[in-house]
Amino acid sequence: MAKSNLQFKTNYAVSSTIEPFYKGGKVQISKDEKFIFCTCGTRVNVLQIVTGKIVHSIEQDDQEDITSFALSLDDEILVTASKALLLKQWDWKQAQCTRSWRAIHNVPIASMTFDPTSTLLATGGCDGTIKLWDVVKQYCTHNLKGSSGVVHLVEFHPDISLLQLFSSASDCGIRMWDLRSSQCLCVLQSHYSPVTSLAFTSDGASMVSSGRDKICTVWDLKSRTTRRTVPVYEAVESVVLLPEDEDFSEIGVKTKEIHFITAGSKGVLRVWDASSARCVFAQTLPSAPPAGGSEEGGEEYGDPRSLTYCLPLPSSLRLATVTAEHNILLYQLPSFTTQQQFVGFNDEVLDVKFLGKGDTHIVVATNSSQLKVFDLATSSCKILYGHTDTVLSLDVFKKASLFVSCAKDKSVRVWRQDPDSGQVCCVAQGCSHGNAVGSITCSRMKESFVVSGSQDCTIKVWDLPETIPETDGDMFQLTARVTEKAHDKDVNSVAVSPNDKLLVSGSQDRLAKLWSLGAPGADLALLGVFRGHRRGVWCVQFSPMDQVLASSSADGSVKLWSLQDFSCLKTFEGHDASVLKLIFVSRGTQLLTSGSDGLVKLWTIKTNECVKTLDAHQDKVWGLHATRKDDRVVTASADSNITVWTDVTEVEQAEEQAKQEDQILKKQELSNLLHEKKFLKALGLAISLDQPHTVLKVIKAIRQGEDGAKQLEKTVLKLRQDQKESMLRYCAVWNTNARSCLDAQAVIQVMLTHLSPEELLQYQGARAHLEGLIPYTERHMQRIGRLLQASMFLDYMWQKMRVTGAPASMDSQDEEMDTASLQVPHSLFMIDKRPGEGGDGTREQGDGEERWNEGEAEEDGGLEEDANCPANMEEEDDDEVSITRKASVRGQREENGNHHSGSEESSGEEDRGDQTEAKMAKCQILLSAASLPPLQAIIS
């Protein structure tokens, strides 16, 4: 009964995305400590610290990567340098480029900085030169030469009155420049590798430098000598001085001597006493490195936690660090507790799952050993450490506070999220696979077991304890109760049935296998094999309602299998590449699939129909998961984007219903307006509905009323410009049809009469519409010309046919009728009305027949020429030809002596006269065909 009331989903809309905003390079924090500026390819992104949202994105027009940037100390000016050797000055709050100029450097700029007054800009190039720019007066003030190699570091002395600049290049020396004389005062030699950062004391008398040679040097700038060399035993990327007026006694700072913080390859912030060269504090990381690993080994192979930048936030007493994996972390001093974490670049996202009560979070596995948990409301992130190699797969238990992960380090881990604080910790771990663990799933009814599939071709079942630890202090060690050699190749996917009694596995050997889990402690029992895929199976899933399962493969197909006889029930084909993931939605009546083509497809199982294709990714979509309420879906791709989709089926249906109701109300209102003869409002309403046929009906109603021409002119001229543009567009369409061309020409005549060519050409698409009007107007003129010629010949025939013994009154009536019919204003054709020479009408009849034959030939030729016109235009031409032919036949019969009574002749004359006058009236209505020359003039 519930399934009969189920509504199929028809569409999803993007509700939020998590995109990369930092891919390496320089990072700078504004002086008010509200924004973080960081580079991302061709853009400089501005991240708001409070919300974690990108508020501005400044992008280069030339699509060249940004090599460096600098923000002035007053937070007003942003200058960027690109590979195109251009410097651009930005009003970053408006994302507008205010000025650009060529950098005189011959190669890209590697470093930039502003002086304390925000007027001088120093740029260090890869060509070994340093240039200084006055950004206010807009000219180059200095060109400093002498450095060898890339100038990767430039810093102004904090006391601007000294006018000193410090720089470092590939020669490992620190050059001190006097800007008054543009001379190098000295070269400070202490490091044996490139200098990475400089930090000045508040009085400007001392400076601390750091390098990758694992030492930091304290300099006396007055004597320009070394005061102390501090060995720090790691490659240091950044050094920051502790504020002198704050109390840091809780981290071991006992004296008022210089203390500095180092950030480097070990990924640990450490505080050093410059006077004693002793480390007084070392930060404790959330999770210790694996046992047996050495510090030297960690540095040799690179640690993803290694720090590349360390930036002070003195007003709020915080520190910002940037890791090698492009994560930005904010710490509160002096406790060094983590305040906020931002993930700048996820790299390739391999899996994603909803997490938490109400599915408020997502847990993400990327091409990294770290797990990331995002809060969807604030985009804040928590980074989880534990695995030592890339995490490959995730799954979440029913209560959504416990989840499992597996990785290339051959281990599986169980994690718990605190529902109140949101903190996540690892509570259990298992390590007994012989190769990378590529897939994992958990029990559906209770938190009782976990099943993993590995590249060692085995499946393991791990039992969980009845009481799972709350914290990682007493982590539980998992042991596998069942190990089964399941496939001949890698196990790509495993899934547990909703009743926890069955297990299905999919492998690279193109098979899916069904297993019985049995009672606790029992071995796995093979129940059946599903054969049919031509390539490896990427994903398998049980239906939540029916006894069927679905599998997706690298052959681009999705198959639905029966659990009774293991037969293939349905095959879904639509992806152009491997189908990597699938889930059931709408209580098992629909499928969502994601593939290597970057597409997500929604399928209705009953009809085998692809209902919707969602396109928001540029690379393989590895992750796909739905909430428990089935109202949202999250997808994760190798393009580093994570997209959250919301089911908008009901919203779209409600909008469509409201739109239909609104249309009905407007149609009724339109009918009332027409009935009340409020033509202006009716025309405006019809145009707003964008219904050309309804607008045509209103035009016809106006023209059929009393004094229709004036009423139409009055109504059209009162329309707004956008409404006139729509009318012109409609007329171009109406003019292609013989039945509506008169109304179109009437409207065009009003426009051409009252609007100048300049005004018309300002209308959107006016030129194209006018060009489309000309050829059809010419055809209508030719058709009316043929009709007028035929009607004139008919009058000529009736004038020349005299019935012997007809009363004089009838003759005079004929003459009056002939005279009236021939008084056509602006006639398009001249009819030869020479009197007959023979006196008996023979010559005239012969001429008439000859002219009729010519006219008939022209008519046939005209029909052939107008073969492309609408069918109703050809039918009207046929009617004209048939009328003329009947008239000719009757005239010939009467000439041959088939006379009728006088009353019949009189009635025939009246009928023919009525038809002629009707045709002539139709011709007179088309007087606006004279608009063709103005149209051609406007176009030319």
Coordinates of N, CA and C in Angstrom, one line a residue, residues 574-748:
G574 N 23.3 3.2 -20.4 CA 23.2 4.7 -20.7 C 24.5 5.4 -20.5
H575 N 25.3 4.9 -19.6 CA 26.6 5.5 -19.3 C 27.6 5.1 -20.5
D576 N 28.4 6.0 -20.8 CA 29.4 5.8 -21.9 C 30.7 5.2 -21.4
A577 N 30.8 5.0 -20.1 CA 32.0 4.5 -19.5 C 31.7 3.6 -18.2
S578 N 32.6 3.3 -17.5 CA 32.4 2.4 -16.3 C 31.4 3.1 -15.3
V579 N 30.5 2.2 -14.8 CA 29.6 2.7 -13.8 C 30.2 2.3 -12.4
L580 N 30.6 3.3 -11.7 CA 31.4 3.1 -10.5 C 30.6 2.9 -9.2
K581 N 29.4 3.5 -9.1 CA 28.7 3.4 -7.9 C 27.2 3.4 -8.2
L582 N 26.4 2.7 -7.4 CA 25.0 2.8 -7.5 C 24.3 2.7 -6.1
I583 N 23.1 3.3 -6.0 CA 22.3 3.2 -4.8 C 20.9 3.1 -5.2
F584 N 20.1 2.5 -4.3 CA 18.6 2.4 -4.5 C 18.0 3.7 -3.8
V585 N 17.0 4.3 -4.4 CA 16.3 5.4 -3.8 C 14.8 5.1 -4.1
S586 N 13.9 5.9 -3.5 CA 12.5 5.8 -3.6 C 12.0 4.4 -3.2
R587 N 12.5 3.9 -2.1 CA 12.1 2.7 -1.5 C 12.4 1.5 -2.5
G588 N 13.5 1.6 -3.2 CA 13.9 0.5 -4.0 C 13.3 0.5 -5.4
T589 N 12.5 1.6 -5.8 CA 11.9 1.6 -7.1 C 12.7 2.3 -8.1
Q590 N 13.7 3.1 -7.7 CA 14.6 3.8 -8.6 C 16.0 3.6 -8.2
L591 N 16.9 3.8 -9.2 CA 18.3 3.7 -9.0 C 19.0 5.0 -9.3
L592 N 20.1 5.3 -8.6 CA 21.0 6.4 -8.9 C 22.4 5.7 -9.2
T593 N 22.9 6.1 -10.3 CA 24.2 5.5 -10.7 C 25.2 6.7 -11.1
S594 N 26.5 6.4 -10.8 CA 27.5 7.4 -11.2 C 28.6 6.7 -12.0
G595 N 29.2 7.4 -12.9 CA 30.2 6.7 -13.8 C 31.5 7.5 -14.0
S596 N 32.3 6.9 -14.8 CA 33.6 7.5 -15.1 C 33.4 8.7 -16.1
D597 N 32.2 8.8 -16.7 CA 32.0 10.0 -17.6 C 31.6 11.2 -16.8
G598 N 31.6 11.2 -15.5 CA 31.3 12.4 -14.7 C 29.8 12.6 -14.5
L599 N 28.9 11.7 -15.0 CA 27.5 11.9 -14.9 C 26.9 11.0 -13.8
V600 N 25.8 11.5 -13.3 CA 24.9 10.8 -12.4 C 23.6 10.6 -13.0
K601 N 23.1 9.4 -13.1 CA 21.8 9.1 -13.8 C 20.8 8.6 -12.8
L602 N 19.5 9.0 -13.0 CA 18.4 8.5 -12.2 C 17.6 7.6 -13.1
W603 N 17.3 6.4 -12.6 CA 16.6 5.4 -13.4 C 15.3 4.9 -12.7
T604 N 14.3 4.7 -13.4 CA 13.1 4.1 -12.9 C 13.1 2.6 -13.3
I605 N 13.1 1.7 -12.3 CA 13.3 0.3 -12.5 C 12.2 -0.3 -13.3
K606 N 11.0 0.1 -13.1 CA 9.8 -0.5 -13.7 C 9.8 -0.2 -15.2
T607 N 10.2 0.9 -15.6 CA 10.2 1.3 -17.1 C 11.5 1.2 -17.8
N608 N 12.6 0.9 -17.0 CA 13.9 0.9 -17.6 C 14.3 2.2 -18.2
E609 N 13.8 3.3 -17.7 CA 14.0 4.6 -18.3 C 14.9 5.4 -17.4
C610 N 15.8 6.1 -18.1 CA 16.6 7.1 -17.4 C 15.8 8.4 -17.3
V611 N 15.4 8.7 -16.1 CA 14.6 9.9 -15.9 C 15.3 11.2 -16.0
K612 N 16.5 11.2 -15.4 CA 17.3 12.5 -15.3 C 18.8 12.2 -15.4
T613 N 19.5 13.0 -16.0 CA 21.0 13.0 -16.0 C 21.5 14.2 -15.3
L614 N 22.3 14.0 -14.2 CA 22.8 15.2 -13.5 C 24.3 15.3 -13.9
D615 N 24.6 16.5 -14.3 CA 26.0 16.8 -14.8 C 26.6 17.9 -14.0
A616 N 27.5 17.6 -13.0 CA 28.1 18.6 -12.2 C 29.6 18.4 -12.0
H617 N 30.1 17.3 -12.6 CA 31.5 16.9 -12.3 C 32.2 16.7 -13.7
Q618 N 33.5 16.9 -13.6 CA 34.3 16.8 -14.8 C 35.2 15.6 -14.9
D619 N 35.1 14.7 -13.9 CA 35.9 13.5 -13.8 C 35.1 12.4 -13.2
K620 N 35.7 11.3 -12.9 CA 35.1 10.1 -12.4 C 34.4 10.4 -11.1
V621 N 33.1 10.0 -11.0 CA 32.3 10.2 -9.8 C 32.5 8.9 -8.9
W622 N 33.4 8.9 -7.9 CA 33.6 7.7 -7.1 C 32.6 7.6 -6.0
G623 N 32.2 8.7 -5.4 CA 31.3 8.6 -4.3 C 29.9 9.0 -4.6
L624 N 28.9 8.2 -4.0 CA 27.5 8.4 -4.1 C 26.8 7.9 -2.9
H625 N 26.0 8.7 -2.3 CA 25.3 8.3 -1.0 C 24.1 9.1 -0.8
A626 N 23.0 8.5 -0.3 CA 21.8 9.2 0.0 C 21.5 9.3 1.5
T627 N 20.8 10.3 1.9 CA 20.4 10.4 3.3 C 19.4 9.3 3.7
R628 N 19.1 9.1 5.0 CA 18.2 8.1 5.4 C 16.7 8.6 5.1
K629 N 16.5 9.9 5.0 CA 15.2 10.4 4.6 C 15.0 10.4 3.1
D630 N 16.1 10.1 2.4 CA 16.0 10.0 0.9 C 15.7 11.3 0.2
D631 N 16.0 12.4 0.9 CA 15.7 13.7 0.3 C 17.0 14.4 -0.2
R632 N 18.1 13.9 0.1 CA 19.4 14.5 -0.4 C 20.4 13.4 -0.8
V633 N 21.2 13.8 -1.8 CA 22.3 12.9 -2.3 C 23.6 13.7 -2.3
V634 N 24.7 13.0 -2.0 CA 26.0 13.6 -2.1 C 26.8 12.8 -3.1
T635 N 27.5 13.5 -3.9 CA 28.4 12.9 -4.9 C 29.8 13.5 -4.8
A636 N 30.8 12.7 -5.0 CA 32.2 13.1 -4.9 C 33.0 12.6 -6.1
S637 N 33.8 13.4 -6.6 CA 34.5 13.1 -7.9 C 36.0 13.3 -7.8
A638 N 36.6 12.7 -8.8 CA 38.1 12.9 -8.9 C 38.5 14.3 -9.3
D639 N 37.5 15.2 -9.6 CA 37.9 16.6 -9.9 C 38.0 17.4 -8.6
S640 N 38.0 16.8 -7.5 CA 38.1 17.4 -6.2 C 36.9 18.1 -5.7
N641 N 35.8 17.9 -6.4 CA 34.5 18.6 -6.0 C 33.6 17.6 -5.3
I642 N 32.9 18.1 -4.3 CA 31.9 17.4 -3.5 C 30.6 18.2 -3.7
T643 N 29.6 17.5 -4.2 CA 28.3 18.2 -4.5 C 27.2 17.6 -3.7
V644 N 26.4 18.4 -3.0 CA 25.2 17.9 -2.3 C 24.0 18.3 -3.1
W645 N 23.1 17.3 -3.4 CA 21.9 17.5 -4.3 C 20.7 17.3 -3.4
T646 N 19.7 18.1 -3.7 CA 18.4 18.1 -3.0 C 17.3 17.6 -4.0
D647 N 16.4 16.7 -3.5 CA 15.3 16.3 -4.3 C 14.3 17.4 -4.5
V648 N 14.1 17.8 -5.7 CA 13.2 19.0 -6.0 C 12.0 18.5 -6.8
T649 N 11.7 17.2 -6.7 CA 10.5 16.7 -7.4 C 9.2 17.4 -7.0
E650 N 9.0 17.4 -5.7 CA 7.8 18.0 -5.2 C 7.7 19.5 -5.4
V651 N 8.9 20.2 -5.3 CA 9.0 21.6 -5.5 C 8.6 21.9 -7.0
E652 N 9.2 21.2 -7.9 CA 8.9 21.4 -9.3 C 7.5 21.1 -9.7
Q653 N 6.9 20.1 -9.1 CA 5.5 19.8 -9.3 C 4.6 20.9 -8.8
A654 N 4.9 21.4 -7.6 CA 4.1 22.5 -7.0 C 4.3 23.7 -7.9
E655 N 5.5 24.0 -8.4 CA 5.7 25.2 -9.3 C 4.9 25.0 -10.6
E656 N 4.9 23.8 -11.1 CA 4.2 23.5 -12.4 C 2.7 23.7 -12.1
Q657 N 2.2 23.2 -11.0 CA 0.8 23.3 -10.7 C 0.4 24.8 -10.5
A658 N 1.2 25.5 -9.8 CA 0.9 26.9 -9.6 C 1.0 27.7 -10.9
K659 N 1.9 27.3 -11.8 CA 2.0 27.9 -13.1 C 0.8 27.7 -13.9
Q660 N 0.3 26.4 -13.9 CA -0.9 26.1 -14.6 C -2.1 26.9 -14.1
E661 N -2.2 26.9 -12.8 CA -3.3 27.7 -12.2 C -3.2 29.2 -12.6
D662 N -2.0 29.7 -12.6 CA -1.9 31.1 -12.9 C -2.2 31.3 -14.4
Q663 N -1.9 30.3 -15.3 CA -2.2 30.4 -16.7 C -3.7 30.4 -16.9
I664 N -4.4 29.5 -16.1 CA -5.9 29.5 -16.2 C -6.5 30.8 -15.8
L665 N -6.0 31.4 -14.7 CA -6.5 32.6 -14.2 C -6.3 33.8 -15.2
K666 N -5.1 33.7 -15.8 CA -4.8 34.8 -16.8 C -5.6 34.6 -18.1
K667 N -5.8 33.4 -18.5 CA -6.7 33.2 -19.6 C -8.1 33.6 -19.4
Q668 N -8.6 33.4 -18.2 CA -9.9 33.9 -17.9 C -10.0 35.4 -17.8
E669 N -8.9 36.0 -17.2 CA -8.8 37.4 -17.2 C -8.8 38.0 -18.6
L670 N -8.0 37.3 -19.5 CA -7.9 37.7 -20.9 C -9.3 37.7 -21.6
S671 N -10.0 36.6 -21.3 CA -11.3 36.4 -21.9 C -12.3 37.6 -21.5
N672 N -12.2 37.9 -20.2 CA -13.0 39.0 -19.6 C -12.6 40.3 -20.3
L673 N -11.3 40.6 -20.4 CA -10.9 41.8 -21.0 C -11.4 41.9 -22.5
L674 N -11.3 40.8 -23.2 CA -11.8 40.9 -24.6 C -13.3 41.1 -24.6
H675 N -14.0 40.5 -23.7 CA -15.4 40.7 -23.7 C -15.8 42.2 -23.3
E676 N -15.0 42.7 -22.4 CA -15.2 44.1 -22.1 C -14.6 45.1 -23.0
K677 N -13.9 44.6 -24.1 CA -13.2 45.4 -25.1 C -12.1 46.3 -24.5
K678 N -11.5 45.8 -23.5 CA -10.3 46.5 -23.0 C -9.1 45.9 -23.7
F679 N -8.9 46.3 -24.9 CA -7.9 45.7 -25.8 C -6.5 45.9 -25.4
L680 N -6.2 47.1 -24.8 CA -4.8 47.4 -24.5 C -4.4 46.4 -23.3
K681 N -5.2 46.3 -22.3 CA -4.8 45.4 -21.2 C -4.8 43.9 -21.7
A682 N -5.7 43.6 -22.6 CA -5.8 42.2 -23.1 C -4.5 41.9 -23.9
L683 N -4.1 42.9 -24.7 CA -2.9 42.7 -25.5 C -1.6 42.5 -24.6
G684 N -1.5 43.4 -23.6 CA -0.4 43.4 -22.7 C -0.4 42.0 -21.9
L685 N -1.5 41.5 -21.5 CA -1.6 40.3 -20.8 C -1.2 39.1 -21.7
A686 N -1.7 39.1 -22.9 CA -1.3 38.0 -23.9 C 0.2 38.0 -24.2
I687 N 0.8 39.2 -24.3 CA 2.2 39.3 -24.5 C 3.0 38.8 -23.3
S688 N 2.5 39.1 -22.1 CA 3.2 38.7 -20.9 C 3.1 37.2 -20.8
L689 N 2.1 36.5 -21.3 CA 1.9 35.1 -21.3 C 2.8 34.4 -22.3
D690 N 3.4 35.3 -23.2 CA 4.2 34.8 -24.3 C 3.5 33.7 -25.1
Q691 N 2.3 34.1 -25.5 CA 1.5 33.2 -26.3 C 1.1 33.9 -27.6
P692 N 1.9 33.7 -28.7 CA 1.6 34.4 -29.9 C 0.2 34.1 -30.5
H693 N -0.3 32.9 -30.4 CA -1.6 32.6 -30.9 C -2.7 33.5 -30.2
T694 N -2.5 33.6 -28.8 CA -3.5 34.4 -28.1 C -3.4 35.9 -28.5
V695 N -2.1 36.4 -28.7 CA -2.0 37.7 -29.2 C -2.6 37.9 -30.5
L696 N -2.5 36.9 -31.4 CA -3.1 37.0 -32.7 C -4.7 37.1 -32.6
K697 N -5.2 36.4 -31.7 CA -6.7 36.4 -31.4 C -7.1 37.8 -31.0
V698 N -6.3 38.4 -30.1 CA -6.6 39.8 -29.7 C -6.5 40.8 -30.8
I699 N -5.5 40.6 -31.7 CA -5.4 41.5 -32.9 C -6.6 41.3 -33.8
K700 N -7.0 40.1 -34.0 CA -8.2 39.9 -34.9 C -9.4 40.5 -34.3
A701 N -9.6 40.4 -32.9 CA -10.7 40.9 -32.3 C -10.7 42.5 -32.4
I702 N -9.6 43.1 -32.3 CA -9.5 44.5 -32.5 C -9.9 44.9 -33.9
R703 N -9.4 44.2 -34.9 CA -9.6 44.6 -36.3 C -11.0 44.4 -36.7
Q704 N -11.7 43.4 -36.0 CA -13.1 43.1 -36.4 C -14.1 44.0 -35.8
G705 N -13.6 44.8 -34.8 CA -14.5 45.8 -34.2 C -14.8 47.0 -35.0
E706 N -15.5 47.9 -34.4 CA -15.8 49.2 -35.1 C -14.6 50.0 -35.2
D707 N -14.4 50.5 -36.4 CA -13.2 51.4 -36.7 C -11.9 50.6 -36.2
G708 N -11.8 49.4 -36.7 CA -10.7 48.5 -36.3 C -9.3 49.1 -36.6
A709 N -9.1 49.7 -37.7 CA -7.8 50.2 -38.0 C -7.3 51.2 -37.0
K710 N -8.2 52.2 -36.7 CA -7.8 53.2 -35.7 C -7.6 52.6 -34.3
Q711 N -8.5 51.7 -34.0 CA -8.4 51.1 -32.7 C -7.0 50.3 -32.6
L712 N -6.7 49.6 -33.6 CA -5.4 48.8 -33.6 C -4.2 49.8 -33.5
E713 N -4.3 50.9 -34.3 CA -3.2 51.8 -34.2 C -3.0 52.4 -32.8
K714 N -4.2 52.8 -32.2 CA -4.1 53.4 -30.9 C -3.6 52.4 -29.9
T715 N -4.0 51.1 -30.0 CA -3.6 50.1 -29.0 C -2.1 49.8 -29.2
V716 N -1.6 49.6 -30.4 CA -0.2 49.2 -30.6 C 0.7 50.3 -30.1
L717 N 0.4 51.6 -30.4 CA 1.3 52.7 -30.0 C 1.4 52.9 -28.5
K718 N 0.4 52.4 -27.7 CA 0.4 52.5 -26.3 C 1.2 51.4 -25.6
L719 N 1.7 50.4 -26.4 CA 2.5 49.3 -25.8 C 3.9 49.8 -25.4
R720 N 4.5 49.2 -24.4 CA 5.9 49.5 -24.0 C 6.8 49.0 -25.1
Q721 N 8.1 49.4 -25.0 CA 9.0 49.0 -26.0 C 9.3 47.5 -26.0
D722 N 9.4 46.9 -24.8 CA 9.6 45.4 -24.8 C 8.4 44.7 -25.4
Q723 N 7.2 45.2 -25.2 CA 6.0 44.6 -25.8 C 6.0 44.8 -27.3
K724 N 6.5 45.9 -27.8 CA 6.5 46.1 -29.2 C 7.6 45.2 -29.8
E725 N 8.7 44.9 -29.1 CA 9.7 44.0 -29.6 C 9.0 42.6 -29.7
S726 N 8.2 42.2 -28.8 CA 7.5 40.9 -28.9 C 6.6 40.9 -30.0
M727 N 5.9 42.0 -30.2 CA 4.9 42.1 -31.4 C 5.6 41.9 -32.7
L728 N 6.8 42.6 -32.8 CA 7.6 42.5 -34.0 C 8.0 41.0 -34.3
R729 N 8.4 40.4 -33.2 CA 8.8 39.0 -33.3 C 7.6 38.1 -33.7
Y730 N 6.5 38.3 -33.1 CA 5.3 37.6 -33.5 C 4.9 37.8 -35.0
C731 N 5.0 39.1 -35.4 CA 4.6 39.4 -36.8 C 5.5 38.7 -37.8
A732 N 6.7 38.5 -37.5 CA 7.6 37.8 -38.4 C 7.2 36.3 -38.6
V733 N 6.6 35.8 -37.5 CA 6.0 34.4 -37.6 C 4.7 34.4 -38.3
W734 N 3.8 35.3 -37.9 CA 2.5 35.4 -38.5 C 2.6 35.6 -40.0
N735 N 3.5 36.4 -40.5 CA 3.6 36.8 -41.9 C 4.0 35.6 -42.8
T736 N 4.4 34.5 -42.2 CA 4.7 33.3 -43.0 C 3.5 32.5 -43.3
N737 N 2.3 32.8 -42.8 CA 1.1 32.1 -43.0 C 0.1 33.0 -43.7
A738 N -0.5 32.5 -44.7 CA -1.5 33.3 -45.5 C -2.7 33.7 -44.7
R739 N -3.1 32.9 -43.7 CA -4.3 33.2 -42.9 C -4.1 34.3 -41.9
S740 N -2.8 34.5 -41.5 CA -2.5 35.5 -40.5 C -1.7 36.6 -41.0
C741 N -1.3 36.6 -42.3 CA -0.4 37.6 -42.8 C -1.1 39.0 -42.8
L742 N -2.5 39.1 -43.0 CA -3.1 40.4 -43.0 C -3.0 41.1 -41.7
D743 N -3.2 40.3 -40.6 CA -3.0 40.9 -39.2 C -1.6 41.3 -39.0
A744 N -0.6 40.5 -39.5 CA 0.8 40.9 -39.3 C 1.1 42.2 -40.1
Q745 N 0.6 42.3 -41.3 CA 0.9 43.4 -42.1 C 0.2 44.7 -41.5
A746 N -1.0 44.5 -40.9 CA -1.6 45.6 -40.3 C -0.8 46.2 -39.1
V747 N -0.3 45.3 -38.3 CA 0.6 45.7 -37.2 C 1.9 46.4 -37.7
I748 N 2.5 45.7 -38.7 CA 3.7 46.3 -39.3 C 3.5 47.7 -39.9

